[in-house]
Coordinates of C-alpha atoms in Angstrom, one line a residue:
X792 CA 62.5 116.5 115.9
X793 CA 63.4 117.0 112.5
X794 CA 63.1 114.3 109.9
X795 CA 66.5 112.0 108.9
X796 CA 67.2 113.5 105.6
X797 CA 67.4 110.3 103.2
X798 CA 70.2 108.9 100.8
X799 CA 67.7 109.2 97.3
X800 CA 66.3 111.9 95.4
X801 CA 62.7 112.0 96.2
X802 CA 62.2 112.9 92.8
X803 CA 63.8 109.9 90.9
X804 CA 65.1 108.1 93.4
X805 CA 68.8 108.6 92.5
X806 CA 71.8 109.7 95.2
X807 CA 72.1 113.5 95.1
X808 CA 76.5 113.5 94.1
X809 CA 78.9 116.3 94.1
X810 CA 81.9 115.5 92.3
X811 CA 85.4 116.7 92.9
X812 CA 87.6 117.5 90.1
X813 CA 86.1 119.2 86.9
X814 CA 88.9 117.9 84.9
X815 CA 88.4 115.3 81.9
X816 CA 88.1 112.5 84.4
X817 CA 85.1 114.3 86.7
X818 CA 83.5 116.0 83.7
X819 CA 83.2 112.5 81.7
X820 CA 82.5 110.1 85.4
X821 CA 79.4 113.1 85.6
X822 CA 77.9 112.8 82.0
X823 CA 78.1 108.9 82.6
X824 CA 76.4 108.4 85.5
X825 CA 73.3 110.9 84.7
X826 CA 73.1 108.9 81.7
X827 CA 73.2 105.5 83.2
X828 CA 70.8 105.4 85.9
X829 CA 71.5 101.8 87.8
X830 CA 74.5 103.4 89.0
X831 CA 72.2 105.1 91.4
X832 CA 73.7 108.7 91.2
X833 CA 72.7 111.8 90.2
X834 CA 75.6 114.9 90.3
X835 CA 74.5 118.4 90.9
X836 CA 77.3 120.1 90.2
X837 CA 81.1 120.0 91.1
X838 CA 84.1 121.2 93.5
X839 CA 87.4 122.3 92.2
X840 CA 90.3 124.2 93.0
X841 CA 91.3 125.7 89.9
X842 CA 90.1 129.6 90.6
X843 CA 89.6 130.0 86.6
X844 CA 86.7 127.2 86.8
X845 CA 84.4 129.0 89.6
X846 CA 80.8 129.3 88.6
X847 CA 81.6 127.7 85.4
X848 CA 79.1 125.1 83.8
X849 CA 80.0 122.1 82.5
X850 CA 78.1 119.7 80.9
X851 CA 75.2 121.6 82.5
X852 CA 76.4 121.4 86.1
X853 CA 78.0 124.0 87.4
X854 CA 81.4 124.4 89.8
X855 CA 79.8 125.1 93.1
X856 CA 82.7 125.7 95.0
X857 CA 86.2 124.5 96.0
X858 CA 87.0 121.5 98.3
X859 CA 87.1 124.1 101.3
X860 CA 83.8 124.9 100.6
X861 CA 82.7 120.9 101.0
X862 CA 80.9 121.5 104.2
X863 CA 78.9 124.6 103.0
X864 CA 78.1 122.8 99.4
X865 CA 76.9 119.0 100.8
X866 CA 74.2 121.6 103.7
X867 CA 73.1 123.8 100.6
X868 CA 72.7 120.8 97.9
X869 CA 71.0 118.0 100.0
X870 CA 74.1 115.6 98.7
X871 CA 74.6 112.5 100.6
X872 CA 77.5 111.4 98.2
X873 CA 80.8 112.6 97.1
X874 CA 83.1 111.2 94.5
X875 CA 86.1 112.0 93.9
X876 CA 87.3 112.0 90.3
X877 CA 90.7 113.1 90.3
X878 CA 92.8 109.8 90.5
X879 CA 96.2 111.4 91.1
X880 CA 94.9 113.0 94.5
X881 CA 96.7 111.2 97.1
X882 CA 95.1 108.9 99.4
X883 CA 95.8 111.3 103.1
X884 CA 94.0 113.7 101.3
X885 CA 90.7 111.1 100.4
X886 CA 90.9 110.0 104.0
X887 CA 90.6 113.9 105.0
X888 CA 87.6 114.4 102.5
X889 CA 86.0 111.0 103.6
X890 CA 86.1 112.3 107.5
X891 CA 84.9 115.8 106.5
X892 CA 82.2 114.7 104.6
X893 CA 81.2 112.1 107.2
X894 CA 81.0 114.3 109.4
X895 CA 77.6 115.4 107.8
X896 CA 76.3 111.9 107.0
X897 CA 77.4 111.9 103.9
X898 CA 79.7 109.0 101.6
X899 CA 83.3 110.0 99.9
X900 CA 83.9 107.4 96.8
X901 CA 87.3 107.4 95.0
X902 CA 87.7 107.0 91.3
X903 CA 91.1 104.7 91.1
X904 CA 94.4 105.3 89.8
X905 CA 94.9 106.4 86.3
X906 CA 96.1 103.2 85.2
X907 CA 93.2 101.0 86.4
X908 CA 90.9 103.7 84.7
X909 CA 92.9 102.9 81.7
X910 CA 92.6 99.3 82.4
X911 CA 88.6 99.4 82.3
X912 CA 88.3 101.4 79.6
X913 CA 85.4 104.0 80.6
X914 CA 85.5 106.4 83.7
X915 CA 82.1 104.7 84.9
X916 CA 83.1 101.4 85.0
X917 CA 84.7 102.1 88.0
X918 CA 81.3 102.6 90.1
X919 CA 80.0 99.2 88.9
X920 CA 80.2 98.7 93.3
X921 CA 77.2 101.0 93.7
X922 CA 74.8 99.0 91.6
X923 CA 73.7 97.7 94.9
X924 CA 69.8 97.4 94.0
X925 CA 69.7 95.1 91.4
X926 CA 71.7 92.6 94.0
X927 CA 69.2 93.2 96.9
X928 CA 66.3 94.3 95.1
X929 CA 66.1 97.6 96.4
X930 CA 67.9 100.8 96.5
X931 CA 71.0 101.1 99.2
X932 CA 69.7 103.5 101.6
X933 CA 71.9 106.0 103.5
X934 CA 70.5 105.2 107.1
X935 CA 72.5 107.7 109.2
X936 CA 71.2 110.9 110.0
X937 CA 73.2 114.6 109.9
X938 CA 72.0 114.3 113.5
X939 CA 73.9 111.7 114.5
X940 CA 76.9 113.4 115.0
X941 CA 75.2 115.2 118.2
X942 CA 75.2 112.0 119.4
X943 CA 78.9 111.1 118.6
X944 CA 80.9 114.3 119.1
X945 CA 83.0 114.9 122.0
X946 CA 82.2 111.4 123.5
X947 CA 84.5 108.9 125.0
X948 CA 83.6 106.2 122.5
X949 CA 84.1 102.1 122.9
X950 CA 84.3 100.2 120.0
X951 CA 84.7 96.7 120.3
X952 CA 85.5 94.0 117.8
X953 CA 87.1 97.4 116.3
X954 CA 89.3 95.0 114.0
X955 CA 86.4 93.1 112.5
X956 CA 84.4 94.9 109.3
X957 CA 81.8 96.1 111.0
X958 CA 83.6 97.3 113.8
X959 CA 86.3 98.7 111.9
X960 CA 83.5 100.3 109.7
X961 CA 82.2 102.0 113.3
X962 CA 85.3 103.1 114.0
X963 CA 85.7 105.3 110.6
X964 CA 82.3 106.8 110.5
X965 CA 82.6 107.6 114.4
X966 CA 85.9 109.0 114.4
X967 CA 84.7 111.5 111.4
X968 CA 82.0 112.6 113.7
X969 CA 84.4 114.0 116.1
X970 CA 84.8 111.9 119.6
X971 CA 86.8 113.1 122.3
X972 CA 88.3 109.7 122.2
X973 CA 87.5 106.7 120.2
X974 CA 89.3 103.4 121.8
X975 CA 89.3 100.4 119.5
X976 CA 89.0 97.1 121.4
X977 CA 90.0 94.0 120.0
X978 CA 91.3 90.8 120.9
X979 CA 93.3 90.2 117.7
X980 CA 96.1 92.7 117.5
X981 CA 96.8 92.4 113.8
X982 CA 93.0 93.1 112.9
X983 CA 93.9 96.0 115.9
X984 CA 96.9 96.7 113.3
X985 CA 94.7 97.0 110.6
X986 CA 92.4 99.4 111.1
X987 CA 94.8 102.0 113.2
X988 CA 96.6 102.1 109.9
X989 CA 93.3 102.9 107.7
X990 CA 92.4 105.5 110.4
X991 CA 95.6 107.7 111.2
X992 CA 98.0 106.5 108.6
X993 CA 100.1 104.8 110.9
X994 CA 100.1 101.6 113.3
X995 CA 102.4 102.1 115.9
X996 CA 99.7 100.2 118.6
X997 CA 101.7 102.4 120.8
X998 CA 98.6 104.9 122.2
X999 CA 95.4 104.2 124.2
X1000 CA 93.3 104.2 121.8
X1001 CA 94.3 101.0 120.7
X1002 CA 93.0 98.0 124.1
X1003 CA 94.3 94.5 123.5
X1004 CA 91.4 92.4 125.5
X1005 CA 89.4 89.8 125.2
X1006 CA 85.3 90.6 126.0
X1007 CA 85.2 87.0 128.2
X1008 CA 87.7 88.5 130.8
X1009 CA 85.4 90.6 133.3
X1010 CA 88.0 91.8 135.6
X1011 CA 90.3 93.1 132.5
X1012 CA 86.7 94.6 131.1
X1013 CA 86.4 96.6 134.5
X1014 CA 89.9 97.5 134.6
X1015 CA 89.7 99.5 130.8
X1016 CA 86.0 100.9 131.7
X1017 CA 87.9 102.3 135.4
X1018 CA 90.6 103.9 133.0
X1019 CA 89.3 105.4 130.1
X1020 CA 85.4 105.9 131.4
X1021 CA 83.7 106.1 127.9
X1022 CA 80.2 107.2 127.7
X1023 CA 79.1 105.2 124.1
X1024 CA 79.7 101.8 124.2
X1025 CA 79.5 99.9 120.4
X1026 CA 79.7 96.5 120.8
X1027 CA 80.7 94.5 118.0
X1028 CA 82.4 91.6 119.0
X1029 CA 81.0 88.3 118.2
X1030 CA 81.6 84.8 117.4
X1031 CA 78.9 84.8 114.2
X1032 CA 79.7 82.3 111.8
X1033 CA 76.7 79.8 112.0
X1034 CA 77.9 76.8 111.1
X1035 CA 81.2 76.8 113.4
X1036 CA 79.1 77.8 116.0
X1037 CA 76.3 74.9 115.4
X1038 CA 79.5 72.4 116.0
X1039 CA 80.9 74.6 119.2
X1040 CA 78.1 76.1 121.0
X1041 CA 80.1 76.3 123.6
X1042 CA 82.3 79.0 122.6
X1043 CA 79.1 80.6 121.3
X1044 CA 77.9 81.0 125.0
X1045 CA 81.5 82.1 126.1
X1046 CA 81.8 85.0 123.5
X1047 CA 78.4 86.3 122.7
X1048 CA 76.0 85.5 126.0
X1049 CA 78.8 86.2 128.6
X1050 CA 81.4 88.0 127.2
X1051 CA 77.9 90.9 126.6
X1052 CA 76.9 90.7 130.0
X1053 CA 80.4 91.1 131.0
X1054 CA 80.2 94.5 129.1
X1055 CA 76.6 95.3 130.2
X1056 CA 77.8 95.2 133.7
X1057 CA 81.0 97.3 133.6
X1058 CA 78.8 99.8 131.8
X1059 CA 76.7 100.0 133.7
X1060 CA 78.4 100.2 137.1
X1061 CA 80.8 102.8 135.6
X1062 CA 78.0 105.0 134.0
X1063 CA 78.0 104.8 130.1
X1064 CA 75.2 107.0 129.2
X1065 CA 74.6 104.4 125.8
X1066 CA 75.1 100.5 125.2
X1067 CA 74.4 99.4 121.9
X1068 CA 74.5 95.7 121.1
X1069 CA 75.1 94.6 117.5
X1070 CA 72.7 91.3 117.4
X1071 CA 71.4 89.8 113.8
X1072 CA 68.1 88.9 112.1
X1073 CA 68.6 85.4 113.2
X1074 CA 67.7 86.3 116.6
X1075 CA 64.2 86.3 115.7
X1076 CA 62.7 82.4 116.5
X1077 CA 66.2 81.7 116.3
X1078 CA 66.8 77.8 114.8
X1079 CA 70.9 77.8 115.2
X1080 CA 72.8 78.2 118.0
X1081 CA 73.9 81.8 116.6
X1082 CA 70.8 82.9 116.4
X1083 CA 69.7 81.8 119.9
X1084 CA 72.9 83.2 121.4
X1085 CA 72.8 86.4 120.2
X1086 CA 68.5 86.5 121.4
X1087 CA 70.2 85.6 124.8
X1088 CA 72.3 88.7 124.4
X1089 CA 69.4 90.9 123.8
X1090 CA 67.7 89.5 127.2
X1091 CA 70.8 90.2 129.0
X1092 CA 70.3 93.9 127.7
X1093 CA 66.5 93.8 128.8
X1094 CA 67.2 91.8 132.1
X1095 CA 69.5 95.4 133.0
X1096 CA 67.5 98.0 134.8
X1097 CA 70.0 100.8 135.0
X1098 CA 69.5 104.6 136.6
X1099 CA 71.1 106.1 133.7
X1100 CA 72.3 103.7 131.0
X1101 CA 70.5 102.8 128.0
X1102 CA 70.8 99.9 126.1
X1103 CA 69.9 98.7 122.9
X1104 CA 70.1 96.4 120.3
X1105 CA 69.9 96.4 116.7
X1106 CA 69.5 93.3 114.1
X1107 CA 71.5 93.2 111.1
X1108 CA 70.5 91.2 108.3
X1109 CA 73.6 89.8 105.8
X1110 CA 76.1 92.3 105.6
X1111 CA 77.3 92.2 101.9
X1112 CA 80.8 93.6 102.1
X1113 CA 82.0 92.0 105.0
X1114 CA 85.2 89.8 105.9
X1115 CA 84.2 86.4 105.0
X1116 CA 80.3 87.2 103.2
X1117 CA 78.4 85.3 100.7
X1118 CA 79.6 87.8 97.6
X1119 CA 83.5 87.3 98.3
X1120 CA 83.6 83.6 97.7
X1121 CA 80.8 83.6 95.0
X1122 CA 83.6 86.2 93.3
X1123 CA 85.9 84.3 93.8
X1124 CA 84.3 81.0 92.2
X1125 CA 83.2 82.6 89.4
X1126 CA 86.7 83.9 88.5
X1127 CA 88.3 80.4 88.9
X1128 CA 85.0 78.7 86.9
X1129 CA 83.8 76.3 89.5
X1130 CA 80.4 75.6 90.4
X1131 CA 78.9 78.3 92.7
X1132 CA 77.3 76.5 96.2
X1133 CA 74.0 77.6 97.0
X1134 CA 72.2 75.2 100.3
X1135 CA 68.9 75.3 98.5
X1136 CA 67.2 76.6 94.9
X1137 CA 64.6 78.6 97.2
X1138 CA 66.7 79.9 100.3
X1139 CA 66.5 83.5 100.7
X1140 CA 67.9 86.1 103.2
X1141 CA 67.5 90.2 104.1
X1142 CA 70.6 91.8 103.0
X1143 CA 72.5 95.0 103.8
X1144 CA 75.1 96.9 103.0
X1145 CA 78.4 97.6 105.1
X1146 CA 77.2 101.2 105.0
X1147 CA 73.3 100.4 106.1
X1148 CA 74.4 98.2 108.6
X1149 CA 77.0 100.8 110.4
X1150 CA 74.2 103.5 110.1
X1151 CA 72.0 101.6 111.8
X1152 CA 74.0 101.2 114.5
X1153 CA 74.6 105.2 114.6
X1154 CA 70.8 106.3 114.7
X1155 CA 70.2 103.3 117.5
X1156 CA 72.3 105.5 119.1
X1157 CA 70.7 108.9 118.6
X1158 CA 67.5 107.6 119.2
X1159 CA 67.3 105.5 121.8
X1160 CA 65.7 106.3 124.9
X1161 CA 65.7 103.6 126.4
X1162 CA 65.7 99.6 126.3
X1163 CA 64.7 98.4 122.5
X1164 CA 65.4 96.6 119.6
X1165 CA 65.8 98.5 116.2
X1166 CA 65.5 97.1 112.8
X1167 CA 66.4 98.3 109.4
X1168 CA 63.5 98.2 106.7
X1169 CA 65.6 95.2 104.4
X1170 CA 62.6 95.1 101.7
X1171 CA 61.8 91.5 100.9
X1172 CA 64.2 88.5 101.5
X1173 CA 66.3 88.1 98.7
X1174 CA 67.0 84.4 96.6
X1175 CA 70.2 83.8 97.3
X1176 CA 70.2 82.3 93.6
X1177 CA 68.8 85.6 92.4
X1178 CA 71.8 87.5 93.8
X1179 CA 74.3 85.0 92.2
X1180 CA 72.8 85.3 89.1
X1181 CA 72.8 89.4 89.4
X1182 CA 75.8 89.2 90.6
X1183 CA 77.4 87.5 87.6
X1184 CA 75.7 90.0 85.5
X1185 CA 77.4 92.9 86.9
X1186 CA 80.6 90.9 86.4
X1187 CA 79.9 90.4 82.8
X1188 CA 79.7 86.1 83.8
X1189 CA 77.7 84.6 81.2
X1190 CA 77.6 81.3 82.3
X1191 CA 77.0 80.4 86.0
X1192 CA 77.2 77.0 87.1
X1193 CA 75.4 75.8 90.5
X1194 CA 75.7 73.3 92.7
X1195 CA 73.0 72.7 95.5
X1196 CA 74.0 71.6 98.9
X1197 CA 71.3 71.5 101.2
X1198 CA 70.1 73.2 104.0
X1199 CA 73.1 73.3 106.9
X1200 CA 71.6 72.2 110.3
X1201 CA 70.8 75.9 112.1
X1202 CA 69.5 77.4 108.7
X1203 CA 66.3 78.2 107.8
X1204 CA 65.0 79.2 104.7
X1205 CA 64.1 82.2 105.2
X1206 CA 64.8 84.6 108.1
X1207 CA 62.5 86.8 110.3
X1208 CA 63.2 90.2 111.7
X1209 CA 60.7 90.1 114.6
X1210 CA 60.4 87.0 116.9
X1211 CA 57.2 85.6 118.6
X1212 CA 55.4 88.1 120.7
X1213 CA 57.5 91.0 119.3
X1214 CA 55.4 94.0 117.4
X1215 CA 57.4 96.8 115.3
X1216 CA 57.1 99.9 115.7
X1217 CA 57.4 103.6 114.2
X1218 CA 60.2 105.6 114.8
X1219 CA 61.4 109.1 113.8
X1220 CA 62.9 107.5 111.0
X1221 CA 60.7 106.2 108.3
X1222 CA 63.0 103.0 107.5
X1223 CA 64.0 102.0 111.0
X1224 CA 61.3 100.1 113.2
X1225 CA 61.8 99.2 117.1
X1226 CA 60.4 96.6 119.4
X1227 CA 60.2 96.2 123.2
X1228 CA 60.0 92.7 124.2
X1229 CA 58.6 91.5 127.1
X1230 CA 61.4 91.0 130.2
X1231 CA 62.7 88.2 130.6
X1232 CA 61.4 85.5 132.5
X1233 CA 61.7 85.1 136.6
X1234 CA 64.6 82.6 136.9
X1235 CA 66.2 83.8 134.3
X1236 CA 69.9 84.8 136.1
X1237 CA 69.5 81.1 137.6
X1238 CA 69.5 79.6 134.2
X1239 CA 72.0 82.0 132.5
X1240 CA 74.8 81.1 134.9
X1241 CA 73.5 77.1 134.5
X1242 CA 74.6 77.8 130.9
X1243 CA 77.5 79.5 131.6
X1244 CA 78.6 76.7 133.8
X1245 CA 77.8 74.1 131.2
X1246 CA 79.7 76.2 128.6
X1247 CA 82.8 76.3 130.8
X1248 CA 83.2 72.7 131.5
X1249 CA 82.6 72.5 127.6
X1250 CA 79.1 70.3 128.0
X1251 CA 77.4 70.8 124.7
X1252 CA 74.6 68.7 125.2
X1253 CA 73.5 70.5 128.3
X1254 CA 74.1 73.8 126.7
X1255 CA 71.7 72.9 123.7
X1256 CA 69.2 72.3 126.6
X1257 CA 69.6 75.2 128.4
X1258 CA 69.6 77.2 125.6
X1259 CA 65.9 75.9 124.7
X1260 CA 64.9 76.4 128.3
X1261 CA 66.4 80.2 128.3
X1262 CA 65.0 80.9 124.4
X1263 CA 61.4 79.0 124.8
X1264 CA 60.9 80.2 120.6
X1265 CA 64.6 78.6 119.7
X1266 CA 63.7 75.5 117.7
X1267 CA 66.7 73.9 116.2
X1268 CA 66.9 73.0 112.8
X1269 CA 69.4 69.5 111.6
X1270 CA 69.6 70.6 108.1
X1271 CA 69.0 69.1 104.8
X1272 CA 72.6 67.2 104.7
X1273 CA 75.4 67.2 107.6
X1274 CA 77.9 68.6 104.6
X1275 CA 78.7 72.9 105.3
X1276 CA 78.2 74.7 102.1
X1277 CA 82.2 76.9 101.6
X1278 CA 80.7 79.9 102.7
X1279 CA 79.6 81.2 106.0
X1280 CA 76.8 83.1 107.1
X1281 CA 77.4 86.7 108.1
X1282 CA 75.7 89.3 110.2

């Protein structure tokens, strides 16, 4: 099998860039970001329309095409990114680029209007986003393979949680690769709303593509698996905020224990060729009841031994970019000048971008052969302080003001990737590692539907002690102080 070709330059580490537009704006955006490397990209030449600009050079880089020719130019240069750098070009025809390119693996990035350009000043100001690395403390990597389209295109796809961000992120890249059907499943039908609109342009919530349901309802589950019989199932859907969860682990049991095995088994019995469970970093030696909910999850995948369906999970560290994530309050209290929350001065976590996270999640799927875990290769943890501070500096905030609030009960300090008894291992790609756990233990349906029961008569004591029974390496943590720091943790 051929190797996943990588997001960087292997020569200097940067993101190989064709730009669209060698007006003014694209011409200036090009000379700025080869001169100013922490914006991570490096253009290698340019795609225009204007038949008097073919094969012309300009500032050294040369018109390599027109925007027909995307396809062609992205195979022959290597380039994993596109920006576009003509602001008047209207936003049906980004979306159009944006599923072409992705089509190959590859990112489209818009310049904005003419009048925010205006507003900031410089061209390059506008890609201040990218300068991921010095917030994570290492380079964004562009996870998904070309070859991950093989294992997208003409597939009945199943998205659920498809209103959420990463699930709404799934549903973009997956319906660039070309599906036969992509059905959005969400229990929210203004998140459902949402992302119809970002997709097609429209929300009418009128098609099939669009499934009202909620994942704890097994007969409705079996129902919309008899009907539309997809063959790649994405599950999303999750209850992950830790600290509401740590004060109802009840519901936690309801939506991410049961409401995946009530997937697992209508996939199963109605013959999805691929399962893939979105689980989280705090899985491994889980100490909060979202950590030990979602490690239950996994083990409902590995207590399945299906003829022909495989399932998987992969573990997402912090996504930065997502609905409700560490970055958009920190934003937000630096703009308004109030003291930035931080639990602890040494608390650190693995972080990923939106992007990573939804590549993962793709190559799980082209890989997998059968039952495993994958994780992405995160680097070091990251000081949550660090990142504030970073943050800040990309936001031009001088002076940062922080308030500790201790440790919330479920939180650790710093988070794992593998849990007790778990080994990684190689896979074709060189930043993604797997693990097989051992099956679950005898007596383990037995105890699952104890907790199920406990969970439904809304017992949280006994579900806390099935829960340690069921997860033997979940080891709860009370927290520094009983106070919740503003902003939640997000996988």
């Amino acid at each position: 099998m051929s190797e996943p070709l990588l997001l960087h330059d292997s020569d200097n580490g940067l993101l190989r860039t064709v730009v669209v537009g060698a007006g003014e704006a694209g011409v200036a955006l090009a000379r700025d970001l080869h001169r100013v490397s922490s914006f991570g990209l490096e253009p290698v030449g340019f795609l225009d329309d204007d038949p008097g600009k073919a094969g012309r050079r300009y500032g050294g880089r040369k018109v390599l095409g027109t925007l027909a020719d995307l396809e062609e130019v992205l195979e022959r240069t290597g380039a994993d990114v596109v920006v576009v750098a003509i602001p008047s070009m209207p936003s049906h025809e980004v979306k159009q680029l944006g599923l072409r390119a992705a089509a190959l693996g590859a990112t489209v990035l818009h310049l904005p209007p003419f009048l925010s350009v205006l507003q900031r000043q410089i061209a390059g100001t506008d890609m201040r986003a990218l300068q991921i690395g010095p917030l994570i403390g290492r380079p964004e990597m562009h996870v998904v393979s070309r070859h991950a389209r093989d294992a997208i295109a003409g597939k009945r796809v199943l998205v659920t949680g498809a209103g959420g961000s990463i699930g709404s992120e799934l549903c973009r890249q997956v319906y660039g690769f070309g599906p036969e059907q992509l059905i959005m499943l969400d229990h929210d039908e203004s998140n459902l709303h949402r992302t119809q609109l970002e997709l097609w342009g429209e929300a009418l919530l009128d098609t099939e593509n669009t499934v009202v349901a909620d994942i704890r309802d097994s007969e409705r589950l079996f129902q919309l698996f008899r009907d539309h019989r997809p063959q790649i199932v994405f599950h999303a859907a999750a209850l992950k905020h830790l600290p509401v969860l740590e004060q109802h682990p009840c519901e936690g049991v309801k939506s991410n224990v049961r409401g995946t095995q009530n997937l697992v088994e209508a996939a199963v019995v109605h013959d999805v060729e691929r399962f893939v469970l979105i689980s989280t970093d705090k899985a491994a030696n889980p100490a909060s009841v979202l950590g030990a909910t979602k490690r239950l999850a996994e083990l409902v995948l590995e207590s399945q031994q299906p003829a022909s369906t495989v399932l998987t999970a992969v573990r997402f560290g912090n996504v930065l970019g997502s609905r409700g994530s560490l970055l958009h309050v920190v934003r937000d209290q630096l703009a308004s000048g109030t003291p930035v929350t931080i639990t602890h001065p040494d608390v650190s976590r693995f972080f990923m971008t939106i992007e990573e996270a939804v590549g993962l999640v793709l190559e799980a799927a082209r890989m997998s052969h059968g039952s495993a875990t994958y994780v992405l290769d995160m680097g070091e943890p990251v000081r949550i302080v660090d990142l504030v501070h970073n943050f800040a500096g990309l936001l031009n905030v001088r002076d940062v003001h922080v308030k500790y609030t201790g440790l919330r009960p479920g939180e650790k300090l710093t988070e794992e990737l593998f849990g007790a008894g778990e080994e990684a291992t190689p896979t074709d790609h060189p930043r993604i590692s797997m693990t097989v756990a051992p099956p679950p233990p005898a007596g383990f349906r037995a105890g699952l539907q104890e907790l199920y029961d406990a969970a439904a008569h809304n017992r949280p004591d006994e579900v806390f002690r099935h829960l340690r029974r069921l997860v033997p390496e979940y080891s709860p943590t009370p927290g520094l102080v009983s106070a919740c720091a503003p902003y939640p943790d997000d996988f």
